[in-house]
Short mmCIF file of C-alpha atoms in Angstrom, two decimals:
data_model
loop_
_atom_site.label_atom_id
_atom_site.label_comp_id
_atom_site.label_asym_id
_atom_site.label_seq_id
_atom_site.Cartn_x
_atom_site.Cartn_y
_atom_site.Cartn_z
CA MET J 1 159.41 96.79 77.59
CA THR J 2 156.08 98.29 76.53
CA VAL J 3 154.08 100.24 79.09
CA SER J 4 150.33 100.48 78.57
CA THR J 5 148.30 103.01 80.48
CA THR J 6 144.92 101.98 81.79
CA THR J 7 142.45 104.88 81.88
CA ILE J 8 139.53 104.78 84.30
CA ASP J 9 136.76 107.37 84.10
CA LEU J 10 134.77 107.69 87.33
CA LEU J 11 131.02 108.31 87.38
CA ARG J 12 129.11 108.77 90.63
CA HIS J 13 125.46 107.75 90.60
CA GLY J 14 122.80 110.45 90.42
CA GLN J 15 120.01 111.37 92.81
CA CYS J 16 118.43 108.40 94.61
CA GLU J 17 115.05 107.55 96.04
CA GLY J 18 114.61 107.82 99.79
CA GLY J 19 115.61 111.40 100.47
CA GLU J 20 118.52 112.47 102.65
CA ILE J 21 119.50 109.16 104.21
CA PHE J 22 122.72 107.31 104.92
CA ARG J 23 122.45 104.92 101.96
CA GLY J 24 125.76 103.16 102.23
CA SER J 25 125.11 99.57 101.24
CA THR J 26 121.32 100.03 101.36
CA ASP J 27 120.07 99.18 97.87
CA VAL J 28 117.90 101.99 96.52
CA ALA J 29 116.99 103.01 92.99
CA LEU J 30 117.76 106.20 91.12
CA THR J 31 115.06 108.82 90.73
CA GLU J 32 114.16 109.97 87.22
CA GLN J 33 116.30 113.02 87.86
CA GLY J 34 119.16 110.74 88.89
CA TRP J 35 118.95 108.89 85.56
CA GLN J 36 118.96 112.23 83.73
CA GLN J 37 121.95 113.47 85.71
CA MET J 38 123.97 110.42 84.77
CA GLN J 39 122.96 110.55 81.11
CA GLN J 40 123.83 114.24 80.90
CA SER J 41 127.22 113.72 82.50
CA LEU J 42 128.10 111.24 79.76
CA ALA J 43 126.81 113.33 76.84
CA GLY J 44 129.03 112.60 73.87
CA GLY J 45 130.37 109.45 75.48
CA GLU J 46 133.91 108.20 75.50
CA PRO J 47 135.39 105.27 73.63
CA TRP J 48 135.32 102.90 76.60
CA ASP J 49 136.42 99.30 76.23
CA ARG J 50 134.14 98.17 79.05
CA ILE J 51 132.11 99.28 82.04
CA ILE J 52 132.66 98.32 85.65
CA SER J 53 130.03 99.06 88.29
CA SER J 54 129.05 98.68 91.89
CA THR J 55 126.48 95.93 92.32
CA LEU J 56 124.05 98.31 94.04
CA ALA J 57 121.02 99.20 91.88
CA ARG J 58 121.69 102.94 91.84
CA CYS J 59 124.83 102.16 89.85
CA SER J 60 124.21 98.78 88.23
CA ALA J 61 120.83 99.58 86.63
CA PHE J 62 122.27 102.58 84.78
CA SER J 63 125.46 100.68 83.93
CA SER J 64 123.48 97.79 82.50
CA GLU J 65 121.46 100.09 80.24
CA LEU J 66 124.57 101.94 79.10
CA ALA J 67 126.46 98.71 78.41
CA LYS J 68 123.58 97.46 76.24
CA GLU J 69 123.33 100.79 74.41
CA LYS J 70 127.10 100.89 73.72
CA SER J 71 127.48 97.11 73.20
CA LEU J 72 130.08 96.93 75.96
CA GLU J 73 130.99 94.27 78.48
CA LEU J 74 129.74 95.02 82.01
CA SER J 75 131.42 93.71 85.15
CA LEU J 76 129.81 94.17 88.56
CA PHE J 77 131.91 94.29 91.73
CA ASP J 78 130.73 94.26 95.35
CA GLU J 79 134.06 95.90 96.23
CA PHE J 80 132.89 99.15 94.64
CA GLN J 81 129.83 99.47 96.88
CA GLU J 82 129.60 102.52 99.12
CA ILE J 83 130.98 102.39 102.65
CA HIS J 84 128.67 100.56 105.06
CA PHE J 85 127.24 102.98 107.62
CA GLY J 86 126.35 100.33 110.22
CA ASP J 87 123.55 101.43 112.54
CA TRP J 88 123.01 104.54 110.42
CA GLU J 89 122.15 102.58 107.25
CA GLY J 90 118.88 103.78 105.76
CA GLN J 91 118.37 106.37 108.51
CA LEU J 92 117.53 109.99 107.79
CA ARG J 93 120.56 112.24 108.21
CA GLU J 94 118.34 114.65 110.15
CA THR J 95 117.42 111.90 112.65
CA ILE J 96 121.06 110.88 113.18
CA GLN J 97 122.01 114.55 113.62
CA ARG J 98 119.30 115.02 116.24
CA GLU J 99 119.81 111.74 118.13
CA GLN J 100 123.54 111.12 117.71
CA GLY J 101 124.91 114.55 116.85
CA GLU J 102 128.15 114.12 118.74
CA LEU J 103 128.94 110.81 117.00
CA LEU J 104 128.03 112.28 113.63
CA ARG J 105 130.25 115.34 114.16
CA ALA J 106 133.10 113.05 115.18
CA PHE J 107 132.61 110.97 112.03
CA TRP J 108 132.57 114.02 109.72
CA SER J 109 135.60 115.44 111.53
CA ASP J 110 137.71 112.25 111.53
CA PRO J 111 136.08 109.25 109.84
CA VAL J 112 139.18 107.10 110.38
CA ALA J 113 139.06 107.50 114.16
CA ALA J 114 135.27 107.67 114.51
CA PRO J 115 133.38 105.31 112.16
CA PRO J 116 129.60 105.03 112.43
CA PRO J 117 128.42 102.60 115.14
CA ASN J 118 128.83 99.06 113.78
CA GLY J 119 129.92 100.55 110.45
CA GLU J 120 132.78 99.69 108.15
CA SER J 121 136.06 101.27 109.14
CA MET J 122 137.66 103.70 106.70
CA VAL J 123 140.78 101.54 106.66
CA ALA J 124 138.80 98.43 105.66
CA PHE J 125 136.82 100.47 103.11
CA HIS J 126 139.98 101.92 101.58
CA LEU J 127 141.65 98.51 101.34
CA ARG J 128 138.53 96.93 99.80
CA VAL J 129 138.32 99.58 97.10
CA THR J 130 142.01 100.04 96.28
CA ASN J 131 142.84 96.33 96.25
CA CYS J 132 140.07 95.70 93.73
CA LEU J 133 141.11 98.65 91.58
CA ASN J 134 144.75 97.55 91.58
CA GLU J 135 143.73 94.08 90.43
CA ILE J 136 141.59 95.50 87.62
CA VAL J 137 144.38 97.79 86.44
CA GLU J 138 146.85 94.90 86.47
CA GLN J 139 144.48 92.76 84.36
CA SER J 140 143.49 95.58 81.98
CA PRO J 141 146.62 97.09 80.42
CA GLY J 142 145.82 99.80 77.90
CA GLU J 143 142.04 99.65 78.43
CA HIS J 144 139.73 102.63 78.81
CA ILE J 145 137.19 101.76 81.51
CA LEU J 146 134.13 103.54 82.89
CA LEU J 147 133.68 102.87 86.61
CA VAL J 148 130.18 103.67 87.91
CA THR J 149 130.23 103.96 91.67
CA HIS J 150 129.50 106.00 94.81
CA GLY J 151 130.45 109.26 96.48
CA ALA J 152 133.01 107.95 98.98
CA ILE J 153 134.71 105.78 96.35
CA VAL J 154 135.68 108.68 94.09
CA PRO J 155 138.00 110.55 96.50
CA THR J 156 139.38 107.24 97.71
CA LEU J 157 140.51 106.43 94.17
CA ILE J 158 141.85 109.84 93.20
CA THR J 159 143.96 110.46 96.30
#
């Protein structure tokens, strides 16, 4: 029996337009600095077989350009979108802190027990992300993949 290891490199998107907001599934673009951050983090590049990305523009726009540049296949997955922050989507963090400080502190303290109002639960988020990753790994033996995604996805995948 031959065992093939699938390698997945994780890349979080760079700085986004809109300031300090709860982006979640809100689709916003990268700033110029965000593009530079991502390019710099990949300086030298790896010998990837393909690129997988969140469908949100702050990941998919960069992934599309990189895939063209490297002549690699690009697959976009909704499952790798950031957690949905419900009523906090698109809202300034400062505003949520001022108006719903107790709920925000509860979320930061224990996001499993205290999700944002009308937001995605951490359990649902974790299942969405890990089920998709497991399927990709199963279908990609021996591949070296770059996954371009979001801040909450990274610790979910490495724990």
